[in-house]
Amino acid sequence: MKAHFLNRVTPYAFLAPAGVIMVIALLYPLGYMIYGSFRDWDPSQNISETEFVGIKNYITLFFDPAFHESLSVTLIFAGSVVIAEMAIGVGLALLLDRNLRGMSILRTLFILPMMIAPVVVGLMWRYMYHPTVGTFNRTLKSMGLQGVDWLGQNALLSVIIADIWQWTPFIFILALAALQSLPRSALEAARIDGATPWQQIWYIKLPLMMPVLVVTGLLRLIDAFKVLEVILVMTEGGPGLSTEIVALRISRTATEFRELGTAAAMSNYLLILLLILTLAMLAFTRIQEARTARLARQVQEES
Amino acid sequence: MQKERQHPAFYALLFALIFMSVGPIFLMFVNSFKLDVDIIGGTTGLLFLPTISNYETALCDILWYEPDHLDFCSLKFGGAFINSLIIALISTLLTLIIGCMAAYALVRFRFMGRDSASLTTLMVRMVPPAVLLVPVFGLWNNEFCIGKETWVGSFIRDTLGGRGDVCLAGTHSGIILIYIAMNLPFVIWILQSFIVQVPRSLEEAAKVDGAGPFQVFFQIVVPLIQPGLAAAAIFTFRIAWNEYLLASALSDRNTKTVPILIVNNMSEFNVEWGVIMATGMLLAIPPIIFTLFASRQIITGMTAGAVKG
């Protein structure tokens, strides 16, 4: 009897510390935020002293042009970053999937940008983009060309370039791993049938890599909505609102404008967006798993 | 595998890629040894007199001597560095222990609520720090407090000093708690794929020999998943070490971490490029060392994390 009881309790004992911490510091705060988003809330107030305002915060945001602006900046940023990184990363992986000396060095050095603090990445790029002191304008001028106003007129583009620099290696490494785990027999067969390299890439490699690529792209998209520090250090959201992504707007609404209720409502909008993306990713992997299972069963039945 | 001879253009491409990814970091490294005059004056290239004065300025509060070029130590970088180290190390260690146990439970046991627990872990992985900013700021400052009238509260106030209620905000443990919570879902997720590979027969054998579940876990399973633990440790440390937003909301004067210091100095009107690059370099060194020594584990962890959706 005692042993039986112990067996039933063991899994909960292993799970308890993680459960307690995640409930206290993740789930409870999220619930608190949803509760707070329906209230007129000032940082100096305790939440029980605040006034219930219904969905006023959500409505205000829905018609707020500044919020629209930062939402569209976020979507442009995340969209273009993911498309560019997928194209460059997968392209490079296809190009460099061969026996090259020095590949392992490249892979090691390629991860460096991802590991370094976003704050430091922002700092490096802010220096390189500097109108007079910066590396880019100095190089342009020494070649006799006009300097570019990187963080002024082209701020969003500059921020996107910095993110591409930091995160393309992520796609590259995952795409390369996917390429190298492809079934050799399919490629061999295509080669014997006389498929050109382009045909091999287009009809065999890319379709076979697709499941991994979709998950990688979605992961990157979710992460692109979290980017904050790089932009904060490089432009502080400016000039104007041109690089103020939603994450940055949340932090400014909370700390500068001191409207916690609105910031909470904004966080909720962002959370819903990310929830949809995550659900899409989960659904995709489930469907994929079901499909491979069905195929495996078919093969078994036929043999 | 024999190495076939490849077209030289590939090596040129390889070289260009390495140059592009390391170039900016190398540039910061070089500039951190330059005086501001040299950085602004335009002596590009490597022709300059290297100086460690930027690092002396940055670390002035923990140096054992007083640098000549400083009359007042304004940048409390050393203290922030120690704070960062304490917070990152403790939160990494605790996340690993707690996350490893949870991952083991999710993989090895069938119990009520297992599916919902595992789904919750997956879902909260996407919560960005910016979303946690508002509730964590409110909770840590107002709710997670011990009143100063209560027995524990008055004890802490008497021994440590300070005024008001004893709250989580402004303490190391407050920041550590949120970092553990933020990293747990990811760690559990990655470690699951490593624990699945541990042969069940080993655990069964230990159980037959009379080992309890915790003994089996710590003496059989944990040693076998060390590569996974290494990967998880690096990713957790990286986030705890680099994070800015939540730390800036939760820390006070004495618990500032390095990223906060850098951002504060960047937003000043007159940026001292040399010093700021030195601080940036100091913040970047631990992740760089990890990358150079454990790139294999990092890549394994990355691929395990993405491919096993």
Coordinates of N, CA, C and O in Angstrom, one line a residue, chain A residues 10-15 17-18 21-22 24-29 32-33 41 43 45-47 92 95-96 98-101 103 106-120 123-124 126-128 130 133 135 138 165 167 170 173-174 177 215 219 222 226 228-229 232-233 236 247 250-251 260 263 267 270-271 274-275 278-279 282 285, chain B residues 1-4 6 10-11 13-14 17-18 20-22 24-25 27-28 31 39-40 42 44 98 101-102 104-105 109 111-112 122-126 128 130-135 137-140 142-144 177-178 180-181 184 213-214 217 234 238 242-245 259 262-263 266-267 271 273 276-277 280 283 287-288 291 295 298-299 302-303 306 309:
Chain A
T10 N 5.5 10.1 -6.8 CA 6.8 10.5 -7.3 C 6.7 11.5 -8.5 O 7.4 12.5 -8.4
P11 N 5.9 11.3 -9.5 CA 6.0 12.2 -10.6 C 5.7 13.7 -10.2 O 6.3 14.6 -10.6
Y12 N 4.7 13.8 -9.3 CA 4.4 15.1 -8.8 C 5.5 15.8 -8.0 O 5.8 17.0 -8.1
A13 N 6.2 14.9 -7.3 CA 7.4 15.4 -6.5 C 8.4 16.0 -7.4 O 9.0 17.0 -7.2
F14 N 8.6 15.3 -8.6 CA 9.6 15.8 -9.5 C 9.2 17.0 -10.2 O 9.9 17.9 -10.5
L15 N 7.9 17.1 -10.4 CA 7.3 18.3 -11.1 C 7.1 19.5 -10.3 O 7.0 20.6 -10.7
P17 N 8.7 21.5 -8.0 CA 9.4 22.8 -8.0 C 9.2 23.7 -9.2 O 8.9 24.9 -9.1
A18 N 9.2 23.0 -10.4 CA 9.0 23.7 -11.6 C 7.6 24.3 -11.7 O 7.4 25.4 -12.0
I21 N 7.2 27.4 -9.3 CA 7.8 28.6 -9.9 C 7.1 29.1 -11.1 O 6.9 30.3 -11.2
M22 N 6.7 28.2 -12.0 CA 6.0 28.7 -13.1 C 4.6 29.3 -12.8 O 4.2 30.3 -13.4
I24 N 3.9 30.8 -9.9 CA 4.1 32.1 -9.2 C 4.6 33.2 -10.1 O 4.1 34.3 -10.1
A25 N 5.6 32.8 -11.0 CA 6.3 33.9 -11.7 C 5.9 33.9 -13.2 O 6.4 34.8 -13.9
L26 N 5.1 33.0 -13.7 CA 4.6 33.2 -15.1 C 3.1 33.2 -15.2 O 2.6 34.2 -15.7
L27 N 2.4 32.2 -14.7 CA 1.0 32.1 -14.9 C 0.3 33.2 -14.1 O -0.6 33.9 -14.6
Y28 N 0.6 33.3 -12.8 CA -0.1 34.3 -12.0 C 0.2 35.7 -12.6 O -0.8 36.5 -12.8
P29 N 1.4 36.1 -12.9 CA 1.6 37.4 -13.6 C 0.8 37.6 -14.8 O 0.2 38.7 -15.1
Y32 N -2.7 38.3 -13.8 CA -2.6 39.6 -13.2 C -2.7 40.7 -14.3 O -3.4 41.7 -14.1
M33 N -1.9 40.4 -15.3 CA -1.9 41.4 -16.4 C -3.2 41.5 -17.1 O -3.7 42.6 -17.4
W41 N -4.8 52.2 -14.4 CA -3.8 51.8 -13.4 C -2.6 52.6 -13.6 O -2.0 52.8 -14.6
P43 N 1.4 53.4 -11.9 CA 2.4 52.7 -11.2 C 2.4 52.9 -9.7 O 2.9 52.0 -9.0
Q45 N -0.1 53.2 -7.8 CA -1.3 52.6 -7.2 C -1.1 51.1 -6.9 O -0.4 50.4 -7.7
N46 N -1.7 50.7 -5.9 CA -1.9 49.2 -5.7 C -3.0 48.8 -6.6 O -4.0 49.6 -6.8
I47 N -3.0 47.6 -7.1 CA -4.1 47.3 -8.1 C -5.5 47.2 -7.5 O -6.5 47.5 -8.2
L92 N 22.7 29.9 -48.5 CA 24.1 29.6 -48.1 C 24.2 28.2 -47.7 O 25.2 27.5 -48.1
L95 N 24.4 26.1 -50.8 CA 25.7 26.4 -51.5 C 26.9 25.7 -50.8 O 27.8 25.2 -51.4
L96 N 26.8 25.7 -49.5 CA 28.0 25.3 -48.7 C 27.9 23.9 -48.2 O 28.7 23.4 -47.4
R98 N 28.9 20.9 -48.8 CA 29.9 20.1 -49.4 C 31.1 20.0 -48.5 O 31.2 20.7 -47.5
N99 N 32.0 19.1 -48.9 CA 33.2 18.9 -48.0 C 34.2 20.1 -48.2 O 35.0 20.1 -49.0
L100 N 34.0 21.0 -47.3 CA 34.9 22.1 -47.3 C 35.8 22.1 -46.1 O 35.3 21.9 -45.0
R101 N 37.0 22.4 -46.3 CA 37.9 22.5 -45.1 C 37.5 23.8 -44.4 O 37.2 24.8 -45.1
M103 N 34.8 24.3 -42.5 CA 33.4 24.5 -42.2 C 33.1 24.6 -40.7 O 32.2 25.4 -40.3
L106 N 33.8 28.0 -39.5 CA 32.7 28.9 -39.9 C 31.5 28.7 -39.0 O 31.0 29.7 -38.5
R107 N 31.2 27.5 -38.7 CA 30.0 27.3 -37.8 C 30.2 27.8 -36.4 O 29.3 28.5 -35.9
T108 N 31.4 27.6 -35.9 CA 31.7 28.1 -34.6 C 31.6 29.7 -34.5 O 31.0 30.3 -33.7
L109 N 32.3 30.3 -35.5 CA 32.3 31.8 -35.5 C 31.0 32.3 -35.9 O 30.7 33.5 -35.5
F110 N 30.2 31.6 -36.6 CA 28.9 32.1 -37.1 C 27.9 32.2 -35.9 O 27.0 32.9 -35.9
I111 N 28.1 31.4 -34.8 CA 27.2 31.5 -33.7 C 27.4 32.7 -32.8 O 26.6 33.1 -32.1
L112 N 28.7 33.2 -32.9 CA 29.0 34.3 -32.0 C 28.0 35.4 -32.0 O 27.6 35.8 -30.9
P113 N 27.5 36.0 -33.1 CA 26.6 37.1 -33.1 C 25.3 36.7 -32.3 O 24.8 37.6 -31.6
M114 N 24.9 35.5 -32.3 CA 23.7 35.1 -31.6 C 23.9 35.1 -30.1 O 23.0 35.3 -29.3
M115 N 25.1 34.7 -29.7 CA 25.4 34.5 -28.3 C 25.7 35.9 -27.5 O 25.4 36.0 -26.3
I116 N 26.1 36.9 -28.3 CA 26.5 38.1 -27.6 C 25.2 38.9 -27.2 O 24.2 38.8 -27.9
A117 N 25.3 39.6 -26.1 CA 24.1 40.4 -25.6 C 23.6 41.3 -26.7 O 24.3 42.0 -27.4
P118 N 22.2 41.3 -26.8 CA 21.6 42.2 -27.8 C 22.0 43.7 -27.5 O 22.1 44.4 -28.5
V119 N 22.2 44.0 -26.2 CA 22.6 45.3 -25.9 C 23.9 45.7 -26.6 O 24.1 46.7 -27.2
V120 N 24.9 44.7 -26.6 CA 26.2 44.9 -27.2 C 26.1 44.9 -28.7 O 26.7 45.7 -29.4
L123 N 25.0 48.3 -29.6 CA 26.1 49.2 -29.4 C 27.0 49.2 -30.6 O 27.4 50.2 -31.1
M124 N 27.4 48.0 -31.0 CA 28.4 47.9 -32.1 C 27.8 48.5 -33.4 O 28.5 49.2 -34.1
R126 N 25.4 50.7 -33.6 CA 25.2 52.1 -33.5 C 26.5 52.9 -33.8 O 26.5 53.9 -34.5
Y127 N 27.6 52.3 -33.4 CA 28.9 52.8 -33.7 C 29.1 52.8 -35.2 O 29.5 53.8 -35.8
M128 N 28.9 51.6 -35.8 CA 29.2 51.5 -37.2 C 28.3 52.4 -38.1 O 28.7 52.8 -39.2
H130 N 27.2 55.3 -37.2 CA 27.3 56.7 -36.8 C 27.6 57.6 -38.0 O 28.4 57.3 -38.8
V133 N 31.5 59.4 -37.3 CA 32.6 58.5 -36.8 C 32.5 57.1 -37.4 O 33.5 56.4 -37.5
T135 N 31.9 53.4 -39.1 CA 32.7 52.7 -40.1 C 32.1 52.8 -41.5 O 32.9 53.0 -42.5
R138 N 32.5 56.3 -43.0 CA 33.9 56.6 -43.3 C 34.4 55.9 -44.5 O 35.1 56.5 -45.3
W165 N 22.1 40.4 -39.7 CA 23.5 40.0 -39.3 C 23.5 39.0 -38.2 O 24.2 38.0 -38.1
W167 N 21.0 37.1 -36.9 CA 20.2 35.8 -36.8 C 20.2 35.0 -38.1 O 19.7 33.9 -38.1
F170 N 21.5 31.4 -37.5 CA 20.6 30.5 -36.9 C 19.9 29.7 -38.0 O 19.9 28.4 -37.9
I173 N 22.5 27.4 -39.9 CA 22.9 26.1 -39.2 C 21.8 25.1 -39.1 O 22.1 23.9 -39.4
L174 N 20.6 25.5 -38.9 CA 19.5 24.6 -38.9 C 19.3 24.0 -40.3 O 19.0 22.8 -40.4
A177 N 21.9 21.5 -41.0 CA 21.7 20.2 -40.3 C 20.6 19.4 -41.0 O 20.7 18.2 -41.1
V215 N 9.2 25.0 -39.5 CA 9.3 25.2 -38.0 C 10.4 26.2 -37.7 O 10.1 27.1 -36.9
L219 N 9.7 29.7 -35.6 CA 10.4 30.0 -34.4 C 11.1 31.3 -34.5 O 11.0 32.2 -33.6
I222 N 8.5 34.1 -34.3 CA 8.1 34.4 -32.9 C 9.2 35.2 -32.2 O 8.9 36.1 -31.5
K226 N 10.0 39.5 -30.3 CA 10.6 39.7 -29.0 C 11.7 40.7 -29.0 O 12.2 41.1 -28.0
L228 N 14.0 43.6 -28.8 CA 13.8 44.9 -28.2 C 15.1 45.7 -27.9 O 15.2 46.8 -28.3
E229 N 16.0 45.0 -27.3 CA 17.2 45.7 -26.8 C 18.0 46.3 -27.9 O 18.5 47.4 -27.8
L232 N 16.3 49.3 -29.1 CA 16.4 50.4 -28.0 C 17.7 51.1 -28.0 O 17.8 52.3 -27.9
V233 N 18.8 50.3 -28.1 CA 20.2 50.9 -28.0 C 20.5 51.6 -29.3 O 21.1 52.7 -29.3
E236 N 16.4 54.0 -30.0 CA 15.4 54.3 -29.0 C 14.1 54.4 -29.6 O 13.2 55.2 -29.1
A247 N 7.0 45.9 -28.6 CA 7.6 45.6 -27.3 C 8.2 46.9 -26.7 O 8.1 47.1 -25.5
I250 N 5.4 49.1 -25.4 CA 4.9 48.6 -24.1 C 5.8 49.2 -23.0 O 5.3 49.7 -22.0
S251 N 7.1 49.0 -23.2 CA 7.9 49.4 -22.1 C 7.9 51.0 -21.9 O 8.0 51.5 -20.8
L260 N -0.1 51.9 -16.9 CA 0.1 50.4 -16.8 C -1.1 49.7 -17.4 O -0.9 48.7 -18.1
A263 N -0.7 49.7 -21.1 CA 0.5 48.8 -21.5 C 0.1 47.3 -21.3 O 0.5 46.5 -22.2
S267 N 0.1 44.5 -24.2 CA 0.8 43.3 -24.0 C -0.1 42.1 -24.4 O 0.3 41.1 -25.1
L270 N -0.3 41.7 -28.2 CA 1.0 41.1 -28.6 C 0.9 39.6 -28.3 O 1.3 38.7 -29.1
L271 N 0.4 39.3 -27.1 CA 0.4 37.9 -26.7 C -0.6 37.1 -27.6 O -0.3 35.9 -27.9
L274 N 1.1 36.3 -30.8 CA 2.1 35.2 -30.7 C 1.5 33.9 -30.4 O 2.0 32.8 -30.9
L275 N 0.3 33.9 -29.7 CA -0.4 32.7 -29.4 C -0.8 32.0 -30.8 O -0.7 30.8 -30.9
T278 N 2.2 30.4 -32.4 CA 2.6 29.2 -31.7 C 1.7 28.1 -32.0 O 2.1 27.0 -32.3
L279 N 0.4 28.4 -32.0 CA -0.6 27.3 -32.3 C -0.4 26.8 -33.7 O -0.5 25.6 -34.0
L282 N 2.5 24.5 -33.6 CA 2.1 23.2 -33.0 C 1.3 22.3 -34.0 O 1.5 21.2 -34.2
T285 N 3.4 20.8 -36.7 CA 4.2 19.6 -36.4 C 3.3 18.4 -36.1 O 3.7 17.3 -36.5
Chain B
M1 N 35.9 10.3 -44.4 CA 35.5 11.0 -45.7 C 36.7 11.7 -46.3 O 37.4 12.4 -45.6
Q2 N 36.9 11.4 -47.6 CA 38.1 12.1 -48.2 C 37.6 13.5 -48.6 O 36.4 13.7 -48.9
K3 N 38.5 14.5 -48.6 CA 38.1 15.8 -49.0 C 38.3 15.9 -50.5 O 39.4 15.8 -50.9
E4 N 37.2 16.2 -51.2 CA 37.4 16.5 -52.6 C 37.9 17.9 -52.7 O 37.7 18.7 -51.9
Q6 N 37.6 21.5 -53.9 CA 36.5 22.3 -54.2 C 37.0 23.6 -55.0 O 38.2 23.9 -54.9
F10 N 34.5 28.9 -53.4 CA 33.8 28.6 -52.2 C 34.6 29.0 -51.0 O 34.1 29.5 -50.0
Y11 N 36.0 28.9 -51.1 CA 36.8 29.3 -50.0 C 36.7 30.8 -49.8 O 36.7 31.4 -48.7
L13 N 34.1 32.6 -50.5 CA 32.8 32.9 -49.9 C 32.9 32.6 -48.4 O 32.4 33.4 -47.6
L14 N 33.5 31.5 -48.0 CA 33.7 31.1 -46.6 C 34.4 32.2 -45.9 O 34.0 32.6 -44.8
L17 N 32.2 35.3 -45.4 CA 31.2 35.1 -44.4 C 31.8 35.2 -43.0 O 31.3 35.9 -42.1
I18 N 33.0 34.6 -42.8 CA 33.7 34.7 -41.5 C 34.0 36.1 -41.2 O 33.7 36.6 -40.1
M20 N 32.5 38.8 -42.3 CA 31.3 39.6 -42.0 C 30.7 39.3 -40.6 O 30.3 40.2 -39.9
S21 N 30.8 38.0 -40.1 CA 30.2 37.7 -38.8 C 31.1 38.2 -37.7 O 30.7 38.6 -36.6
V22 N 32.4 38.1 -37.9 CA 33.3 38.4 -36.8 C 33.8 39.9 -36.9 O 34.1 40.5 -35.8
P24 N 32.4 43.0 -37.0 CA 31.9 44.0 -36.1 C 32.4 43.7 -34.6 O 32.8 44.7 -33.9
I25 N 32.5 42.4 -34.3 CA 33.0 42.1 -32.9 C 34.5 42.5 -32.8 O 34.9 43.1 -31.8
L27 N 36.0 44.8 -34.5 CA 36.1 46.2 -34.5 C 35.8 46.8 -33.1 O 36.6 47.7 -32.7
M28 N 34.9 46.2 -32.4 CA 34.6 46.7 -31.0 C 35.8 46.4 -30.2 O 36.2 47.2 -29.3
N31 N 38.5 48.9 -30.9 CA 38.2 50.2 -30.5 C 38.2 50.3 -28.9 O 38.4 51.4 -28.4
I39 N 39.4 57.3 -31.8 CA 38.2 56.7 -32.4 C 37.5 57.8 -33.3 O 37.1 57.6 -34.4
I40 N 37.5 59.0 -32.7 CA 36.8 60.1 -33.4 C 37.7 60.7 -34.5 O 37.2 61.1 -35.6
G42 N 39.7 59.5 -36.5 CA 39.8 58.8 -37.8 C 41.0 58.1 -38.1 O 41.4 57.9 -39.3
T44 N 41.8 55.1 -38.8 CA 41.3 53.8 -39.0 C 42.5 52.8 -39.1 O 43.6 53.2 -39.3
I98 N 15.9 22.3 -11.4 CA 14.4 22.2 -11.4 C 13.9 21.7 -12.8 O 13.0 20.9 -12.8
M101 N 14.5 17.9 -13.4 CA 13.5 17.1 -12.7 C 12.2 17.1 -13.4 O 11.6 16.0 -13.6
A102 N 11.7 18.3 -13.8 CA 10.4 18.3 -14.4 C 10.4 17.6 -15.8 O 9.5 16.9 -16.1
Y104 N 12.2 15.1 -16.6 CA 12.3 13.6 -16.3 C 10.8 13.1 -16.0 O 10.4 12.1 -16.5
A105 N 10.1 13.9 -15.1 CA 8.8 13.5 -14.8 C 7.9 13.4 -16.1 O 7.1 12.5 -16.2
F109 N 7.1 9.3 -16.6 CA 5.9 8.9 -15.8 C 4.6 9.2 -16.6 O 4.6 10.2 -17.3
F111 N 0.9 10.2 -15.7 CA 0.2 10.6 -14.5 C -0.9 11.6 -15.0 O -0.9 12.1 -16.1
M112 N -1.8 11.9 -14.1 CA -2.9 12.8 -14.4 C -2.4 14.2 -14.6 O -1.6 14.7 -13.8
L122 N 5.0 24.2 -23.4 CA 5.2 24.6 -24.8 C 4.7 26.0 -25.0 O 5.3 26.8 -25.7
M123 N 3.5 26.3 -24.5 CA 2.9 27.6 -24.8 C 3.6 28.7 -24.2 O 3.7 29.8 -24.8
V124 N 4.0 28.6 -22.9 CA 4.6 29.8 -22.3 C 6.0 30.1 -22.8 O 6.5 31.1 -22.5
R125 N 6.5 29.2 -23.7 CA 7.8 29.5 -24.2 C 7.8 30.7 -25.1 O 8.8 31.4 -25.3
M126 N 6.6 31.1 -25.7 CA 6.6 32.2 -26.6 C 6.4 33.5 -25.9 O 6.4 34.6 -26.5
P128 N 7.0 36.9 -24.6 CA 8.2 37.7 -24.6 C 8.4 38.5 -23.3 O 7.4 38.7 -22.6
A130 N 8.9 41.5 -22.8 CA 8.1 42.8 -22.7 C 6.7 42.6 -22.2 O 6.2 43.5 -21.5
V131 N 6.1 41.4 -22.5 CA 4.8 41.2 -22.0 C 4.8 41.0 -20.4 O 3.9 41.4 -19.7
L132 N 5.9 40.4 -19.9 CA 6.0 40.2 -18.5 C 6.3 41.5 -17.7 O 6.1 41.5 -16.5
L133 N 6.7 42.5 -18.5 CA 7.2 43.7 -17.8 C 6.2 44.3 -16.9 O 6.4 44.5 -15.7
V134 N 4.9 44.5 -17.4 CA 3.9 45.2 -16.6 C 3.5 44.4 -15.3 O 3.6 44.9 -14.2
P135 N 3.1 43.1 -15.5 CA 2.7 42.4 -14.3 C 3.8 42.2 -13.3 O 3.6 42.3 -12.1
F137 N 6.4 44.0 -12.8 CA 6.7 45.3 -12.1 C 5.7 45.5 -11.0 O 6.1 45.8 -9.9
G138 N 4.4 45.3 -11.3 CA 3.4 45.5 -10.3 C 3.5 44.5 -9.2 O 3.4 44.9 -8.0
L139 N 3.6 43.2 -9.5 CA 3.6 42.2 -8.5 C 4.8 42.3 -7.6 O 4.7 42.3 -6.4
W140 N 6.0 42.4 -8.2 CA 7.2 42.4 -7.4 C 7.3 43.7 -6.5 O 7.9 43.6 -5.4
N142 N 4.4 45.4 -5.3 CA 3.3 45.6 -4.4 C 2.8 44.3 -3.7 O 2.5 44.4 -2.6
E143 N 2.8 43.2 -4.5 CA 2.1 42.1 -3.9 C 3.1 41.1 -3.2 O 2.8 40.6 -2.2
F144 N 4.2 40.9 -3.9 CA 5.1 39.9 -3.3 C 6.0 40.6 -2.3 O 7.2 40.7 -2.4
L177 N 14.3 35.0 -9.6 CA 13.1 34.3 -9.7 C 12.5 34.4 -11.1 O 12.1 33.4 -11.8
I178 N 12.4 35.6 -11.7 CA 11.8 35.8 -13.0 C 12.7 35.1 -14.1 O 12.1 34.6 -15.0
I180 N 14.5 32.4 -13.7 CA 14.2 30.9 -13.7 C 12.9 30.6 -14.4 O 12.9 29.7 -15.3
A181 N 11.9 31.4 -14.1 CA 10.6 31.1 -14.7 C 10.6 31.3 -16.2 O 10.1 30.5 -16.9
L184 N 12.7 28.2 -17.7 CA 12.3 26.8 -17.4 C 11.6 26.1 -18.6 O 12.0 25.0 -19.0
P213 N 13.4 6.4 -6.4 CA 13.3 7.2 -7.7 C 14.3 8.4 -7.7 O 14.8 8.7 -8.8
F214 N 14.5 9.1 -6.6 CA 15.4 10.2 -6.6 C 16.9 9.7 -6.8 O 17.6 10.4 -7.5
F217 N 17.3 8.9 -10.4 CA 17.4 10.2 -11.2 C 18.8 10.8 -11.1 O 19.4 11.1 -12.1
I234 N 24.2 26.6 -21.2 CA 24.7 27.7 -22.0 C 23.6 28.6 -22.4 O 23.7 29.9 -22.3
R238 N 23.1 32.4 -21.1 CA 23.1 33.5 -22.1 C 22.0 34.5 -21.9 O 22.1 35.7 -21.9
N242 N 22.5 38.3 -20.5 CA 22.3 39.3 -21.5 C 21.0 40.2 -21.3 O 20.9 41.2 -21.9
E243 N 20.1 39.7 -20.5 CA 18.8 40.3 -20.4 C 18.8 41.7 -19.9 O 19.5 42.0 -18.9
Y244 N 18.0 42.6 -20.5 CA 18.1 44.0 -20.0 C 16.7 44.5 -19.4 O 16.7 45.0 -18.3
L245 N 15.6 44.2 -20.1 CA 14.4 44.9 -19.8 C 13.8 44.6 -18.4 O 13.6 45.5 -17.7
P259 N 24.1 45.0 -18.5 CA 23.3 45.6 -19.6 C 22.6 46.9 -19.3 O 22.6 47.8 -20.1
I262 N 25.2 49.7 -19.5 CA 25.5 50.1 -20.9 C 24.4 50.9 -21.5 O 24.7 51.9 -22.1
V263 N 23.2 50.5 -21.3 CA 22.1 51.3 -21.9 C 22.0 52.7 -21.3 O 21.9 53.6 -22.1
M266 N 24.6 54.7 -22.9 CA 24.4 55.0 -24.3 C 23.5 56.1 -24.5 O 23.5 56.8 -25.5
S267 N 22.5 56.3 -23.6 CA 21.5 57.3 -23.8 C 21.9 58.7 -23.4 O 21.2 59.6 -23.6
V271 N 28.4 60.3 -26.0 CA 28.8 59.0 -25.7 C 30.3 58.9 -25.7 O 31.0 59.3 -26.6
W273 N 32.8 56.7 -26.5 CA 32.9 55.4 -27.3 C 33.8 54.4 -26.7 O 33.5 53.3 -26.6
I276 N 32.6 52.8 -23.4 CA 31.4 52.0 -23.6 C 31.7 50.7 -24.4 O 31.2 49.6 -24.1
M277 N 32.7 50.8 -25.3 CA 33.1 49.6 -26.0 C 33.8 48.6 -25.1 O 33.7 47.4 -25.2
G280 N 31.2 46.9 -23.2 CA 30.5 46.0 -24.0 C 31.3 44.7 -24.2 O 30.8 43.6 -24.2
L283 N 31.2 42.5 -21.2 CA 29.9 41.8 -21.2 C 29.9 40.7 -22.2 O 29.3 39.6 -22.0
P287 N 30.1 34.9 -23.0 CA 29.5 34.2 -24.1 C 30.5 33.8 -25.2 O 30.4 32.7 -25.7
I288 N 31.4 34.7 -25.5 CA 32.4 34.3 -26.5 C 33.2 33.1 -26.1 O 33.4 32.2 -26.9
T291 N 31.2 30.0 -26.5 CA 31.0 29.6 -27.9 C 32.2 28.9 -28.4 O 32.1 27.9 -29.1
S295 N 31.0 25.0 -28.9 CA 30.1 25.3 -30.1 C 29.4 24.0 -30.5 O 28.2 24.1 -30.9
I298 N 26.3 23.7 -28.4 CA 25.4 24.8 -28.7 C 24.6 24.4 -29.9 O 23.4 24.5 -30.0
I299 N 25.3 23.9 -30.9 CA 24.6 23.5 -32.2 C 23.7 22.3 -32.0 O 22.6 22.3 -32.5
M302 N 20.7 23.7 -30.3 CA 19.8 24.5 -31.2 C 19.0 23.6 -32.1 O 17.8 23.8 -32.3
T303 N 19.7 22.6 -32.7 CA 19.0 21.7 -33.6 C 17.9 20.9 -32.9 O 16.8 20.7 -33.4
A306 N 14.9 23.0 -32.3 CA 14.0 23.4 -33.4 C 13.4 22.2 -34.1 O 12.2 22.3 -34.5
G309 N 9.8 19.7 -32.6 CA 8.7 20.6 -32.3 C 7.8 20.0 -31.3 O 7.0 20.6 -30.7

